[in-house]
Tab-separated table of C-alpha atoms in Angstrom:
chain	number	residue	atom	x	y	z
A	28	MET	CA	-55.013	-47.473	75.816
A	29	GLU	CA	-54.398	-51.032	74.625
A	30	VAL	CA	-54.093	-51.850	70.927
A	31	THR	CA	-54.707	-55.533	70.151
A	32	GLY	CA	-55.949	-57.551	67.193
A	33	GLU	CA	-59.547	-57.728	68.445
A	34	ALA	CA	-60.948	-55.851	71.447
A	35	ASP	CA	-63.633	-58.488	72.104
A	36	PHE	CA	-61.268	-61.483	72.001
A	37	PRO	CA	-60.220	-62.005	75.657
A	38	PRO	CA	-56.945	-63.916	75.049
A	39	TRP	CA	-55.445	-60.878	73.287
A	40	ARG	CA	-55.552	-59.163	76.694
A	41	HIS	CA	-53.231	-61.123	78.950
A	42	PRO	CA	-54.600	-61.917	82.423
A	43	TYR	CA	-51.597	-60.371	84.212
A	44	LEU	CA	-52.404	-57.014	82.586
A	45	VAL	CA	-56.169	-57.257	83.131
A	46	VAL	CA	-55.653	-57.978	86.844
A	47	TRP	CA	-53.172	-55.131	87.239
A	48	GLU	CA	-55.440	-52.646	85.437
A	49	SER	CA	-58.398	-53.661	87.583
A	50	ASP	CA	-56.435	-53.321	90.823
A	51	ALA	CA	-55.078	-49.932	89.709
A	52	LYS	CA	-58.598	-48.753	88.724
A	53	PHE	CA	-57.709	-48.119	85.089
A	54	ALA	CA	-60.282	-47.268	82.442
A	55	VAL	CA	-59.202	-49.356	79.444
A	56	LEU	CA	-59.705	-48.201	75.868
A	57	THR	CA	-59.157	-50.973	73.299
A	58	PRO	CA	-59.844	-49.603	69.818
A	59	ASN	CA	-60.763	-51.970	67.015
A	60	TYR	CA	-58.607	-50.669	64.188
A	61	ARG	CA	-58.856	-51.336	60.457
A	62	LYS	CA	-57.045	-54.408	59.182
A	63	LEU	CA	-54.903	-55.406	56.250
A	64	PRO	CA	-55.457	-56.129	53.431
A	65	GLU	CA	-58.882	-54.485	53.227
A	66	SER	CA	-57.355	-51.208	54.457
A	67	GLY	CA	-53.903	-49.822	53.740
A	68	GLY	CA	-51.595	-48.399	56.384
A	69	ASP	CA	-52.791	-44.799	56.000
A	70	GLY	CA	-56.374	-45.842	56.719
A	71	ILE	CA	-55.220	-47.841	59.742
A	72	TYR	CA	-53.215	-44.895	61.092
A	73	GLU	CA	-56.192	-42.587	60.492
A	74	GLY	CA	-58.377	-44.649	62.813
A	75	ILE	CA	-55.777	-44.554	65.593
A	76	ASP	CA	-55.381	-40.791	65.067
A	77	SER	CA	-59.118	-40.361	65.703
A	78	VAL	CA	-58.869	-42.298	68.960
A	79	CYS	CA	-55.881	-40.233	70.115
A	80	CYS	CA	-57.670	-36.970	69.315
A	81	ALA	CA	-60.678	-38.134	71.355
A	82	LEU	CA	-58.401	-38.820	74.328
A	83	ILE	CA	-56.593	-35.490	74.060
A	84	SER	CA	-59.723	-33.358	73.545
A	85	GLY	CA	-61.690	-34.907	76.405
A	86	GLU	CA	-64.264	-36.501	74.094
A	87	TYR	CA	-63.470	-39.936	75.510
A	88	GLN	CA	-63.862	-38.605	79.074
A	89	ASN	CA	-67.316	-37.273	78.155
A	90	ALA	CA	-68.326	-40.574	76.548
A	91	VAL	CA	-67.330	-42.551	79.646
A	92	GLN	CA	-69.153	-40.121	81.933
A	93	SER	CA	-72.300	-40.346	79.787
A	94	ARG	CA	-72.350	-44.124	80.029
A	95	TYR	CA	-71.923	-44.066	83.824
A	96	SER	CA	-73.922	-40.914	84.536
A	97	GLY	CA	-74.719	-41.885	88.120
A	98	THR	CA	-71.070	-41.939	89.196
A	99	PRO	CA	-68.656	-38.994	88.921
A	100	ILE	CA	-65.680	-40.138	86.836
A	101	ARG	CA	-62.421	-38.321	86.250
A	102	LEU	CA	-59.864	-39.815	83.888
A	103	CYS	CA	-56.315	-38.816	84.779
A	104	LYS	CA	-54.781	-38.081	81.397
A	105	ASP	CA	-51.389	-37.673	83.048
A	106	LYS	CA	-51.484	-41.390	83.975
A	107	LEU	CA	-51.890	-42.927	80.548
A	108	LEU	CA	-50.562	-46.425	79.875
A	109	LEU	CA	-50.057	-46.944	76.147
A	110	SER	CA	-49.686	-50.597	75.213
A	111	GLY	CA	-49.677	-52.634	72.030
A	112	HIS	CA	-49.185	-56.242	71.050
A	113	SER	CA	-47.797	-57.377	67.676
A	114	ALA	CA	-49.245	-55.049	64.989
A	115	GLY	CA	-50.779	-53.110	67.867
A	116	GLY	CA	-47.217	-52.241	68.888
A	117	MET	CA	-46.762	-50.374	65.611
A	118	LEU	CA	-49.945	-48.411	66.272
A	119	ALA	CA	-48.998	-47.666	69.880
A	120	MET	CA	-45.681	-46.258	68.619
A	121	HIS	CA	-47.541	-44.272	65.946
A	122	ALA	CA	-49.726	-42.754	68.676
A	123	PHE	CA	-46.641	-41.809	70.709
A	124	LEU	CA	-44.745	-40.304	67.755
A	125	ASN	CA	-47.676	-38.582	66.056
A	126	HIS	CA	-49.564	-37.195	69.062
A	127	HIS	CA	-47.136	-35.442	71.380
A	128	ALA	CA	-50.003	-34.093	73.506
A	129	LEU	CA	-50.866	-37.636	74.656
A	130	LYS	CA	-47.849	-37.704	76.998
A	131	PRO	CA	-48.194	-41.338	78.158
A	132	LYS	CA	-46.782	-42.215	81.559
A	133	HIS	CA	-45.543	-45.621	80.394
A	134	ILE	CA	-45.391	-47.577	77.136
A	135	LEU	CA	-45.694	-51.371	77.191
A	136	LEU	CA	-44.951	-53.255	73.966
A	137	GLU	CA	-45.322	-57.014	73.530
A	138	SER	CA	-43.695	-58.591	70.453
A	139	PRO	CA	-44.163	-55.332	68.526
A	140	LEU	CA	-44.232	-55.338	64.742
A	141	LEU	CA	-42.411	-52.142	63.730
A	142	GLY	CA	-41.362	-52.574	60.106
A	143	PRO	CA	-41.988	-54.469	56.879
A	144	HIS	CA	-43.318	-57.893	57.759
A	145	VAL	CA	-41.361	-60.384	55.661
A	146	ARG	CA	-39.731	-63.672	56.510
A	147	SER	CA	-38.502	-66.916	55.023
A	148	PRO	CA	-41.143	-69.378	53.810
A	149	HIS	CA	-39.227	-72.005	55.785
A	150	ASP	CA	-40.310	-70.311	59.031
A	151	VAL	CA	-43.590	-72.227	58.774
A	152	GLU	CA	-41.590	-75.379	59.548
A	153	TYR	CA	-41.099	-74.028	63.082
A	154	LEU	CA	-44.753	-73.370	63.890
A	155	GLY	CA	-45.546	-75.155	67.143
A	156	PRO	CA	-48.832	-76.570	68.502
A	157	HIS	CA	-49.770	-73.245	70.113
A	158	ASP	CA	-49.287	-71.471	66.777
A	159	VAL	CA	-51.483	-74.024	65.020
A	160	GLU	CA	-54.094	-73.572	67.761
A	161	TYR	CA	-54.320	-69.850	66.981
A	162	LEU	CA	-54.046	-70.323	63.206
A	163	GLY	CA	-56.825	-72.890	63.182
A	164	LYS	CA	-54.925	-75.171	60.820
A	165	PRO	CA	-51.366	-76.243	60.007
A	166	ILE	CA	-49.605	-74.311	57.244
A	167	THR	CA	-46.938	-75.929	55.087
A	168	ILE	CA	-44.453	-74.585	52.580
A	169	GLU	CA	-46.326	-76.508	49.902
A	170	SER	CA	-49.628	-74.765	50.684
A	171	LEU	CA	-48.258	-71.217	50.867
A	172	TYR	CA	-48.148	-70.409	47.152
A	173	GLN	CA	-51.557	-71.917	46.413
A	174	GLU	CA	-53.282	-70.163	49.317
A	175	ALA	CA	-51.616	-66.815	48.597
A	176	THR	CA	-52.617	-66.997	44.932
A	177	GLN	CA	-56.230	-67.803	45.800
A	178	PHE	CA	-56.296	-65.022	48.404
A	179	LEU	CA	-55.149	-62.474	45.795
A	180	VAL	CA	-57.665	-63.714	43.227
A	181	ASP	CA	-60.549	-63.382	45.702
A	182	LEU	CA	-59.404	-59.957	46.960
A	183	ILE	CA	-58.858	-58.438	43.503
A	184	PHE	CA	-62.118	-59.949	42.229
A	185	GLU	CA	-64.018	-58.244	45.041
A	186	GLY	CA	-62.337	-54.957	44.093
A	187	ASP	CA	-63.509	-52.845	47.031
A	188	PRO	CA	-63.853	-55.196	50.021
A	189	PRO	CA	-65.588	-54.046	53.216
A	190	ILE	CA	-63.257	-52.820	55.946
A	191	ARG	CA	-62.572	-55.398	58.653
A	192	LEU	CA	-62.059	-54.242	62.255
A	193	GLY	CA	-61.194	-57.450	64.096
A	194	SER	CA	-59.033	-60.558	63.964
A	195	ASP	CA	-60.321	-63.059	66.493
A	196	PRO	CA	-58.342	-66.313	66.173
A	197	PRO	CA	-58.418	-68.507	64.287
A	198	ASN	CA	-60.150	-66.184	61.808
A	199	TYR	CA	-57.605	-64.462	59.532
A	200	MET	CA	-54.574	-65.697	61.476
A	201	ASP	CA	-53.528	-67.934	58.591
A	202	LEU	CA	-53.744	-64.878	56.337
A	203	ALA	CA	-51.221	-63.051	58.549
A	204	VAL	CA	-48.718	-65.861	57.980
A	205	ILE	CA	-49.408	-66.149	54.249
A	206	MET	CA	-49.104	-62.390	53.644
A	207	SER	CA	-45.769	-62.142	55.447
A	208	THR	CA	-44.197	-65.226	53.870
A	209	THR	CA	-44.971	-65.104	50.139
A	210	ARG	CA	-43.562	-62.463	47.818
A	211	LEU	CA	-44.560	-60.137	44.992
A	212	ARG	CA	-42.583	-58.222	42.408
A	213	VAL	CA	-43.547	-54.580	42.872
A	214	VAL	CA	-42.590	-51.203	41.461
A	215	LYS	CA	-42.632	-49.079	44.613
A	216	ASN	CA	-42.059	-45.350	44.110
A	217	GLY	CA	-40.630	-46.198	40.687
A	218	VAL	CA	-38.158	-48.809	41.982
A	219	LEU	CA	-38.469	-52.500	41.064
A	220	GLN	CA	-38.138	-54.758	44.103
A	221	VAL	CA	-39.429	-57.899	45.768
A	222	CYS	CA	-41.457	-57.604	48.958
A	223	SER	CA	-43.989	-59.532	50.995
A	224	LEU	CA	-47.709	-59.273	50.352
A	225	TRP	CA	-47.906	-57.583	53.775
A	226	GLU	CA	-45.613	-54.730	52.731
A	227	ALA	CA	-47.297	-54.302	49.340
A	228	PHE	CA	-50.747	-53.912	50.867
A	229	PHE	CA	-49.593	-51.762	53.819
A	230	ARG	CA	-48.421	-48.979	51.470
A	231	ALA	CA	-47.550	-46.511	54.228
A	232	GLU	CA	-44.527	-45.439	56.240
A	233	ASP	CA	-43.684	-47.982	58.926
A	234	ILE	CA	-42.288	-47.084	62.341
A	235	TRP	CA	-38.659	-47.885	61.547
A	236	THR	CA	-38.680	-45.749	58.406
A	237	ARG	CA	-40.106	-42.894	60.484
A	238	LEU	CA	-37.632	-43.292	63.342
A	239	ASP	CA	-34.680	-43.475	60.962
A	240	ARG	CA	-35.821	-40.223	59.360
A	241	LEU	CA	-36.136	-38.538	62.744
A	242	GLN	CA	-32.835	-39.725	64.219
A	243	PRO	CA	-30.879	-42.494	62.455
A	244	LEU	CA	-29.264	-45.120	64.659
A	245	SER	CA	-26.611	-46.289	62.227
A	246	GLU	CA	-24.789	-48.690	64.501
A	247	THR	CA	-27.822	-50.975	64.797
A	248	PRO	CA	-29.370	-51.309	61.333
A	249	THR	CA	-32.940	-52.452	60.960
A	250	PRO	CA	-32.957	-56.227	60.384
A	251	THR	CA	-33.780	-56.970	56.744
A	252	PRO	CA	-34.451	-60.628	55.919
A	253	MET	CA	-32.881	-62.122	52.806
A	254	LEU	CA	-35.368	-62.194	49.940
A	255	SER	CA	-34.952	-65.060	47.504
A	256	ASP	CA	-36.932	-65.838	44.367
A	257	GLU	CA	-38.855	-68.541	46.241
A	258	TYR	CA	-42.621	-68.278	46.349
A	259	ILE	CA	-42.938	-65.142	44.218
A	260	ILE	CA	-46.543	-64.885	43.078
A	261	ASP	CA	-47.070	-64.685	39.308
A	262	MET	CA	-49.341	-61.636	39.155
A	263	ARG	CA	-50.166	-62.074	35.475
A	264	GLU	CA	-51.479	-65.548	36.300
A	265	VAL	CA	-53.477	-64.069	39.182
A	266	LEU	CA	-55.043	-61.378	36.982
A	267	VAL	CA	-56.012	-63.921	34.323
A	268	MET	CA	-57.714	-65.994	37.041
A	269	VAL	CA	-59.521	-62.869	38.277
A	270	GLY	CA	-60.758	-62.074	34.773
A	271	LYS	CA	-62.111	-65.589	34.303
A	272	LYS	CA	-63.863	-65.327	37.652
A	273	ILE	CA	-65.413	-62.011	36.599
A	274	ARG	CA	-66.693	-63.467	33.325
A	275	SER	CA	-67.551	-67.106	33.823
A	276	GLY	CA	-66.670	-69.338	30.877
A	277	LEU	CA	-64.190	-66.859	29.354
A	278	GLN	CA	-61.430	-68.695	27.443
A	279	ASP	CA	-59.433	-65.737	26.068
A	280	ASP	CA	-56.482	-65.185	28.442
A	281	ASP	CA	-55.752	-61.708	27.051
A	282	GLU	CA	-59.305	-60.528	27.684
A	283	ALA	CA	-59.270	-62.126	31.142
A	284	PHE	CA	-55.987	-60.333	31.871
A	285	ARG	CA	-57.527	-56.993	30.827
A	286	LEU	CA	-60.506	-57.526	33.129
A	287	GLY	CA	-58.171	-58.506	35.976
A	288	LYS	CA	-56.128	-55.310	35.545
A	289	GLU	CA	-59.286	-53.205	35.733
A	290	SER	CA	-60.229	-54.859	39.004
A	291	LEU	CA	-56.677	-54.409	40.362
A	292	ARG	CA	-56.924	-50.642	39.802
A	293	LYS	CA	-59.910	-50.499	42.172
A	294	LEU	CA	-57.489	-51.453	44.960
A	295	GLY	CA	-55.166	-48.566	44.066
A	296	PHE	CA	-52.535	-50.611	42.190
A	297	SER	CA	-51.305	-50.438	38.605
A	298	PHE	CA	-49.650	-53.284	36.696
A	299	ASN	CA	-46.184	-53.035	35.147
A	300	GLU	CA	-46.241	-55.465	32.231
A	301	GLU	CA	-42.499	-55.239	31.549
A	302	HIS	CA	-41.634	-56.666	34.967
A	303	GLY	CA	-44.856	-58.516	35.777
A	304	ALA	CA	-45.118	-56.340	38.877
A	305	ILE	CA	-47.816	-54.351	40.621
A	306	GLY	CA	-47.099	-50.638	40.963
A	307	TYR	CA	-47.845	-48.252	43.805
A	308	SER	CA	-46.364	-45.287	45.652
A	309	VAL	CA	-45.744	-44.644	49.332
A	310	PRO	CA	-45.786	-40.942	50.251
A	311	THR	CA	-43.311	-39.502	52.727
A	312	PRO	CA	-45.440	-37.707	55.335
A	313	ALA	CA	-44.283	-34.667	57.251
A	314	VAL	CA	-42.919	-35.502	60.695
A	315	LYS	CA	-43.008	-33.408	63.848
A	316	GLY	CA	-39.718	-34.572	65.273
A	317	LEU	CA	-39.341	-36.822	68.279
A	318	PRO	CA	-41.456	-35.930	71.330
A	319	LEU	CA	-39.531	-33.713	73.750
A	320	ASN	CA	-40.194	-36.082	76.625
A	321	CYS	CA	-40.279	-39.859	76.636
A	322	PRO	CA	-42.048	-42.091	79.170
A	323	SER	CA	-40.521	-45.214	80.623
A	324	PHE	CA	-40.676	-48.256	78.338
A	325	THR	CA	-41.172	-51.979	78.871
A	326	ILE	CA	-40.535	-54.039	75.733
A	327	ILE	CA	-41.224	-57.790	75.890
A	328	HIS	CA	-40.330	-60.110	73.028
A	329	GLY	CA	-40.052	-63.889	73.237
A	330	TRP	CA	-36.952	-65.682	71.980
A	331	SER	CA	-39.159	-68.332	70.401
A	332	ASP	CA	-41.162	-65.850	68.310
A	333	VAL	CA	-41.211	-67.081	64.690
A	334	HIS	CA	-43.664	-64.404	63.541
A	335	VAL	CA	-41.958	-61.081	64.349
A	336	PRO	CA	-38.149	-60.749	64.672
A	337	ILE	CA	-36.897	-60.136	68.201
A	338	GLN	CA	-34.008	-58.104	66.725
A	339	SER	CA	-36.419	-55.285	65.918
A	340	SER	CA	-37.425	-54.968	69.586
A	341	ALA	CA	-33.775	-55.043	70.669
A	342	LYS	CA	-33.058	-52.226	68.233
A	343	LEU	CA	-36.009	-50.196	69.549
A	344	ALA	CA	-34.685	-50.491	73.105
A	345	ALA	CA	-31.272	-49.246	71.901
A	346	TYR	CA	-32.900	-46.444	69.911
A	347	ILE	CA	-34.935	-45.145	72.871
A	348	ARG	CA	-31.921	-45.295	75.185
A	349	ASN	CA	-29.843	-43.359	72.656
A	350	ALA	CA	-32.499	-40.720	71.930
A	351	TYR	CA	-33.574	-40.338	75.580
A	352	PRO	CA	-30.611	-41.146	77.876
A	353	LYS	CA	-32.638	-40.419	81.033
A	354	THR	CA	-35.529	-42.716	80.107
A	355	ALA	CA	-35.847	-46.057	81.898
A	356	VAL	CA	-36.071	-48.786	79.259
A	357	CYS	CA	-36.575	-52.434	80.226
A	358	PHE	CA	-36.167	-55.024	77.448
A	359	LEU	CA	-37.291	-58.529	78.435
A	360	SER	CA	-36.913	-61.662	76.313
A	361	PRO	CA	-38.617	-64.704	77.862
A	362	SER	CA	-38.391	-68.108	76.240
A	363	LYS	CA	-41.866	-67.791	74.720
A	364	GLY	CA	-43.522	-67.427	71.344
A	365	HIS	CA	-45.454	-64.592	69.771
A	366	VAL	CA	-48.791	-64.585	71.605
A	367	PHE	CA	-48.242	-66.755	74.628
A	368	LEU	CA	-47.037	-64.416	77.342
A	369	ASP	CA	-49.913	-65.593	79.533
A	370	LYS	CA	-48.084	-68.941	79.721
A	371	ALA	CA	-44.934	-67.316	81.129
A	372	ASP	CA	-43.525	-67.939	84.600
A	373	MET	CA	-45.599	-66.305	87.363
A	374	ASN	CA	-42.530	-64.616	88.839
A	375	PHE	CA	-41.828	-63.049	85.455
A	376	LEU	CA	-45.373	-61.705	85.220
A	377	ALA	CA	-45.215	-60.428	88.800
A	378	PHE	CA	-42.035	-58.531	87.881
A	379	ILE	CA	-43.842	-56.811	84.993
A	380	GLN	CA	-46.788	-55.897	87.229
A	381	LYS	CA	-44.425	-54.398	89.808
A	382	ARG	CA	-42.590	-52.425	87.119
A	383	LEU	CA	-45.875	-50.995	85.859
A	384	LEU	CA	-46.919	-50.092	89.389
A	385	ASN	CA	-43.616	-48.325	90.066
A	386	SER	CA	-43.997	-46.332	86.850
A	387	PHE	CA	-47.331	-44.911	87.987
A	388	ILE	CA	-46.597	-44.108	91.637
A	389	LYS	CA	-43.657	-41.843	90.834
């Protein structure tokens, strides 16, 4: 099972992996999962849970056999490759931690996003030509605040936007950068804090919070970027703009603010007027404990990645080695960016293919 940003967008599936899967006669399941900000984290996890249950119960086997009724097909559930790229890495880890009956043979993670997505606004200064190619346009520090404000106005105005299942570049790629780079004041579980738009709209337990609850790894703390007061969105200003969009020609800011707050509640947020912050809660779900057995892992994260911190992948490798001393964990850090593994050295890609092959012939 591969979890990517868009199942029908070929570049999300790197050629080295497609070739290997074809040669190894793999049936590939690439679920299109719900996306932020239209869906929160719980809704996203729910979709992946449904896919995992279909794999475990045999429903997916039956669906494949029905489509190819003229050819007997048997899916070997004991030879499951679970892979995820970027946000798909978080969902691949969720599948592993939440569905012990899956029992994957190997887990492959590429630049996995595992925790709150927040970074310095100045990171946009390091976006290279390949990043701009995928984003569809250059993004500057100067444009961040304006675009984030307009995004919030449009989203809150819509109130209950339709769920989106795909992110085929350049569509929505600029939104991923904007949501992880600008900040909001929030009251989360009763505590006033500053976080990225990404974290505020995710509103669910991320992988690192879950792992730290299961078995803390104190010697390698989760990397937490410094949060300054730069580029904090003025939510009162946003709500006034929403109200004036709801009622065209409205001049009364107080009435516009009231209308904006009503629309904000449709998204599941409240507004704390004392702090100018949006309010929400994140429940702490019950956890099953770590799976008894752990498959071999390959974690790949480029040194030049300006979108997701490589330190998080390094910590995951250390965590798995500590929790499962007998598990083979390979952590690779090529000199590449976030989505450009297909441009890596051929010998490097051949090494990954060989490692995958060795994992499945044992």
